[in-house]
Amino acid sequence: MNLYLPENYKPLLDLKNTEKAIKFMKDFFQENLSAELRLRRVTAPLFVLKGTGVNDDLNGVERPVSFPVKEFDDQEAEVVQSLAKWKRMMLAKYGIPVGYGIYTDMNAIRADEELSNIHSLYVDQWDWEKVITSGQRTLNFLKKVVRQIYSVLLRTEFMVYENYPKLKLTGTEERKQLLFHKKLLKGELPLSIGGGIGQSRLCMYFLRKAHIGEVQASLWPEDMVQQCAGHNIVLV
């Protein structure tokens, strides 16, 4: 078990005010990210059909959570591990023009995750993707986008501290036959830039929490729960 227990840890906010702060921070951040990067909110799937290539393989060894769908003759569906491919397909589906993009609340289950202070079975992040031109595939443009995101983080940090003054600073050629990969190779998907911004980890940072379980509900080994409790770390 990979667990770090800081000495003399004491939460800056109790459970009630932590929940209020999480909502405030998430609402403020996503609204400002949307405005800064010109992103439209869309609804994301929690699961996709197996065998389409839409679900991300991550490192190629993680096992996606799957289940048979009765109405589809027991065809397998998989809980998403990442929306990296799905987002790019949505840019094409919605006909998003250059300079604009989409963002969504991404929720996932990663059963093979090694649990720690910053790793959980439950993944929650803002996934975003924006249409760009071939001429924008440069280091300078990438730096510009990073600075835009960082400016949103700074604004969020300021607003959190204004409202809560107690805080401080392989070889897989066979995939060419899959739906996503076919579209990609045929040039049917737009060039894009995107990423994922962890919601719970952002809350951890701004609220100065020691464990991700203080800002999200998940499953934890009982010995981890007990050890954390002994160090003033209350897992929700």
Tab-separated table of C-alpha atoms in Angstrom:
chain	number	residue	atom	x	y	z
A	1	MET	CA	0.000	0.000	0.000
A	2	ASN	CA	1.486	3.326	-1.110
A	3	LEU	CA	0.389	5.744	1.610
A	4	TYR	CA	2.009	8.957	2.870
A	5	LEU	CA	0.987	10.230	6.312
A	6	PRO	CA	2.203	13.792	6.973
A	7	GLU	CA	3.132	14.582	10.563
A	8	ASN	CA	0.821	16.787	12.625
A	9	TYR	CA	-1.687	17.031	9.782
A	10	LYS	CA	-4.900	18.919	10.521
A	11	PRO	CA	-7.518	19.719	7.830
A	12	LEU	CA	-8.037	23.446	7.292
A	13	LEU	CA	-11.759	22.883	6.657
A	14	ASP	CA	-14.243	20.524	8.296
A	15	LEU	CA	-16.352	18.105	6.209
A	16	LYS	CA	-19.255	20.531	5.706
A	17	ASN	CA	-17.081	23.422	4.533
A	18	THR	CA	-14.934	21.081	2.434
A	19	GLU	CA	-18.010	20.022	0.444
A	20	LYS	CA	-19.035	23.665	-0.042
A	21	ALA	CA	-15.524	24.597	-1.152
A	22	ILE	CA	-15.353	21.700	-3.633
A	23	LYS	CA	-18.541	22.849	-5.378
A	24	PHE	CA	-17.444	26.487	-5.411
A	25	MET	CA	-14.027	25.648	-6.833
A	26	LYS	CA	-15.309	23.260	-9.508
A	27	ASP	CA	-18.009	25.672	-10.709
A	28	PHE	CA	-15.603	28.613	-10.892
A	29	PHE	CA	-12.825	26.678	-12.625
A	30	GLN	CA	-14.903	25.107	-15.391
A	31	GLU	CA	-16.690	28.370	-16.209
A	32	ASN	CA	-13.381	30.205	-16.525
A	33	LEU	CA	-11.713	27.386	-18.472
A	34	SER	CA	-14.617	27.405	-20.924
A	35	ALA	CA	-14.318	31.158	-21.452
A	36	GLU	CA	-10.521	31.184	-21.691
A	37	LEU	CA	-10.238	28.392	-24.274
A	38	ARG	CA	-13.600	28.912	-26.041
A	39	LEU	CA	-14.978	25.535	-25.057
A	40	ARG	CA	-18.586	24.329	-25.224
A	41	ARG	CA	-19.776	21.861	-22.610
A	42	VAL	CA	-20.950	18.479	-23.918
A	43	THR	CA	-22.199	15.339	-22.202
A	44	ALA	CA	-19.777	12.414	-22.106
A	45	PRO	CA	-20.544	8.678	-21.966
A	46	LEU	CA	-19.754	6.600	-18.909
A	47	PHE	CA	-19.379	3.497	-21.092
A	48	VAL	CA	-18.813	2.623	-24.758
A	49	LEU	CA	-19.090	-0.574	-26.797
A	50	LYS	CA	-16.078	-2.869	-26.782
A	51	GLY	CA	-14.249	-3.351	-30.062
A	52	THR	CA	-14.694	0.135	-31.543
A	53	GLY	CA	-11.310	1.508	-30.493
A	54	VAL	CA	-13.003	4.480	-28.831
A	55	ASN	CA	-12.056	3.475	-25.291
A	56	ASP	CA	-8.457	4.417	-24.541
A	57	ASP	CA	-5.980	1.631	-23.744
A	58	LEU	CA	-3.885	3.873	-21.467
A	59	ASN	CA	-0.629	1.913	-21.035
A	60	GLY	CA	-2.040	-1.189	-22.710
A	61	VAL	CA	-2.138	-3.303	-19.549
A	62	GLU	CA	-5.059	-1.817	-17.587
A	63	ARG	CA	-8.241	-3.906	-17.675
A	64	PRO	CA	-11.371	-1.897	-18.454
A	65	VAL	CA	-14.458	-2.649	-16.376
A	66	SER	CA	-16.911	-4.369	-18.725
A	67	PHE	CA	-20.416	-5.818	-18.698
A	68	PRO	CA	-22.821	-7.501	-21.172
A	69	VAL	CA	-25.747	-5.433	-22.486
A	70	LYS	CA	-28.986	-7.447	-22.627
A	71	GLU	CA	-30.639	-5.318	-25.340
A	72	PHE	CA	-27.543	-5.693	-27.547
A	73	ASP	CA	-27.558	-9.514	-27.455
A	74	ASP	CA	-25.045	-9.441	-24.595
A	75	GLN	CA	-22.486	-7.468	-26.577
A	76	GLU	CA	-19.820	-6.176	-24.170
A	77	ALA	CA	-19.711	-2.548	-23.065
A	78	GLU	CA	-16.732	-1.013	-21.268
A	79	VAL	CA	-16.587	1.758	-18.694
A	80	VAL	CA	-14.392	4.457	-20.212
A	81	GLN	CA	-10.791	4.673	-19.056
A	82	SER	CA	-10.119	7.877	-21.005
A	83	LEU	CA	-12.033	10.088	-23.453
A	84	ALA	CA	-8.993	11.001	-25.551
A	85	LYS	CA	-10.324	9.377	-28.738
A	86	TRP	CA	-13.995	10.097	-28.079
A	87	LYS	CA	-13.369	13.847	-27.755
A	88	ARG	CA	-11.715	14.099	-31.145
A	89	MET	CA	-14.593	12.248	-32.756
A	90	MET	CA	-17.048	14.658	-31.137
A	91	LEU	CA	-15.222	17.644	-32.643
A	92	ALA	CA	-15.993	16.181	-36.058
A	93	LYS	CA	-19.547	15.173	-35.158
A	94	TYR	CA	-20.490	18.632	-33.860
A	95	GLY	CA	-18.639	20.417	-36.652
A	96	ILE	CA	-16.642	22.547	-34.204
A	97	PRO	CA	-14.735	25.304	-36.099
A	98	VAL	CA	-11.042	26.112	-35.709
A	99	GLY	CA	-10.320	28.027	-32.515
A	100	TYR	CA	-13.194	26.467	-30.578
A	101	GLY	CA	-13.641	23.221	-28.697
A	102	ILE	CA	-15.511	21.136	-26.162
A	103	TYR	CA	-15.133	20.153	-22.538
A	104	THR	CA	-16.914	17.593	-20.417
A	105	ASP	CA	-17.061	16.000	-16.985
A	106	MET	CA	-15.202	12.728	-17.399
A	107	ASN	CA	-15.951	9.997	-14.841
A	108	ALA	CA	-14.224	6.652	-15.042
A	109	ILE	CA	-13.382	3.511	-13.101
A	110	ARG	CA	-9.847	2.145	-13.236
A	111	ALA	CA	-9.903	-1.178	-11.426
A	112	ASP	CA	-6.137	-1.754	-11.752
A	113	GLU	CA	-5.138	1.582	-10.212
A	114	GLU	CA	-2.621	1.349	-7.356
A	115	LEU	CA	-4.326	3.209	-4.505
A	116	SER	CA	-2.411	6.015	-2.822
A	117	ASN	CA	-2.823	9.571	-1.583
A	118	ILE	CA	-3.434	10.767	-5.149
A	119	HIS	CA	-4.700	7.628	-6.911
A	120	SER	CA	-8.236	6.258	-6.632
A	121	LEU	CA	-10.402	3.679	-8.393
A	122	TYR	CA	-12.635	6.597	-9.343
A	123	VAL	CA	-11.362	9.127	-11.880
A	124	ASP	CA	-12.988	12.528	-12.268
A	125	GLN	CA	-11.562	15.185	-14.526
A	126	TRP	CA	-12.432	17.899	-16.996
A	127	ASP	CA	-11.623	16.536	-20.426
A	128	TRP	CA	-11.297	19.114	-23.190
A	129	GLU	CA	-10.394	19.205	-26.865
A	130	LYS	CA	-10.030	22.128	-29.278
A	131	VAL	CA	-9.772	22.281	-33.079
A	132	ILE	CA	-6.493	23.695	-34.385
A	133	THR	CA	-4.798	24.174	-37.752
A	134	SER	CA	-1.719	22.323	-38.967
A	135	GLY	CA	0.199	25.586	-38.580
A	136	GLN	CA	-0.594	25.648	-34.878
A	137	ARG	CA	1.173	22.382	-34.186
A	138	THR	CA	4.135	24.251	-32.715
A	139	LEU	CA	5.873	24.498	-29.369
A	140	ASN	CA	4.966	28.169	-29.075
A	141	PHE	CA	1.255	27.450	-29.513
A	142	LEU	CA	1.440	24.668	-26.926
A	143	LYS	CA	3.083	27.055	-24.469
A	144	LYS	CA	0.359	29.626	-25.153
A	145	VAL	CA	-2.368	27.111	-24.267
A	146	VAL	CA	-0.525	26.037	-21.117
A	147	ARG	CA	-0.287	29.688	-20.033
A	148	GLN	CA	-4.033	30.099	-20.617
A	149	ILE	CA	-4.817	27.104	-18.413
A	150	TYR	CA	-2.368	28.311	-15.779
A	151	SER	CA	-4.063	31.719	-15.718
A	152	VAL	CA	-7.365	29.965	-14.915
A	153	LEU	CA	-5.650	28.079	-12.089
A	154	LEU	CA	-4.340	31.346	-10.652
A	155	ARG	CA	-7.791	32.961	-10.796
A	156	THR	CA	-9.302	29.919	-9.123
A	157	GLU	CA	-6.664	29.951	-6.401
A	158	PHE	CA	-7.360	33.629	-5.701
A	159	MET	CA	-11.124	33.097	-5.469
A	160	VAL	CA	-10.775	30.048	-3.206
A	161	TYR	CA	-8.532	31.941	-0.804
A	162	GLU	CA	-10.804	34.990	-0.909
A	163	ASN	CA	-13.758	32.833	0.157
A	164	TYR	CA	-11.823	30.544	2.503
A	165	PRO	CA	-9.145	32.749	4.123
A	166	LYS	CA	-7.820	29.828	6.274
A	167	LEU	CA	-5.903	28.448	3.338
A	168	LYS	CA	-2.265	29.186	2.096
A	169	LEU	CA	-0.419	28.956	-0.696
A	170	THR	CA	3.475	-2.135	-29.058
A	171	GLY	CA	2.889	-3.424	-32.205
A	172	THR	CA	-0.878	-3.270	-32.799
A	173	GLU	CA	-1.478	-2.860	-36.546
A	174	GLU	CA	-4.749	-4.784	-36.257
A	175	ARG	CA	-6.301	-1.697	-34.697
A	176	LYS	CA	-6.443	-0.117	-38.161
A	177	GLN	CA	-9.735	-1.952	-38.598
A	178	LEU	CA	-11.364	-0.320	-35.564
A	179	LEU	CA	-13.870	2.529	-35.925
A	180	PHE	CA	-11.769	5.323	-34.434
A	181	HIS	CA	-8.576	4.269	-36.170
A	182	LYS	CA	-10.298	4.008	-39.567
A	183	LYS	CA	-11.592	7.565	-39.237
A	184	LEU	CA	-8.189	8.812	-38.142
A	185	LEU	CA	-6.326	7.195	-41.033
A	186	LYS	CA	-8.884	8.451	-43.568
A	187	GLY	CA	-8.406	12.024	-42.379
A	188	GLU	CA	-12.019	12.309	-41.189
A	189	LEU	CA	-11.043	13.744	-37.794
A	190	PRO	CA	-9.873	17.345	-37.269
A	191	LEU	CA	-6.448	18.242	-35.902
A	192	SER	CA	-6.891	19.113	-32.243
A	193	ILE	CA	-5.241	19.856	-28.931
A	194	GLY	CA	-6.648	18.708	-25.617
A	195	GLY	CA	-6.103	17.138	-22.252
A	196	GLY	CA	-7.595	16.211	-18.925
A	197	ILE	CA	-7.532	18.223	-15.696
A	198	GLY	CA	-8.110	16.166	-12.566
A	199	GLN	CA	-10.984	17.589	-10.525
A	200	SER	CA	-10.201	15.875	-7.226
A	201	ARG	CA	-6.481	16.548	-7.456
A	202	LEU	CA	-7.165	20.217	-8.092
A	203	CYS	CA	-9.415	20.258	-5.027
A	204	MET	CA	-6.671	18.503	-3.050
A	205	TYR	CA	-4.151	21.154	-4.012
A	206	PHE	CA	-6.248	24.254	-3.415
A	207	LEU	CA	-7.805	22.945	-0.199
A	208	ARG	CA	-4.449	21.579	1.023
A	209	LYS	CA	-5.703	18.052	1.588
A	210	ALA	CA	-3.365	15.150	2.324
A	211	HIS	CA	-5.403	12.405	0.600
A	212	ILE	CA	-7.655	12.309	-2.453
A	213	GLY	CA	-10.207	10.442	-0.353
A	214	GLU	CA	-10.856	13.671	1.566
A	215	VAL	CA	-12.451	15.256	-1.505
A	216	GLN	CA	-14.090	12.298	-3.303
A	217	ALA	CA	-16.066	9.203	-2.376
A	218	SER	CA	-14.406	5.931	-3.373
A	219	LEU	CA	-13.344	2.540	-1.973
A	220	TRP	CA	-10.289	2.223	0.281
A	221	PRO	CA	-8.667	-0.718	2.122
A	222	GLU	CA	-9.742	-0.790	5.765
A	223	ASP	CA	-6.157	-0.565	7.007
A	224	MET	CA	-5.670	2.603	4.927
A	225	VAL	CA	-8.871	4.090	6.402
A	226	GLN	CA	-7.681	3.318	9.937
A	227	GLN	CA	-4.155	4.635	9.406
A	228	CYS	CA	-5.483	7.838	7.858
A	229	ALA	CA	-7.970	8.324	10.705
A	230	GLY	CA	-5.099	8.081	13.161
A	231	HIS	CA	-3.464	11.036	11.418
A	232	ASN	CA	-6.530	13.300	11.204
A	233	ILE	CA	-7.190	12.301	7.571
A	234	VAL	CA	-10.914	11.616	7.245
A	235	LEU	CA	-11.784	9.675	4.059
A	236	VAL	CA	-15.322	10.440	2.832
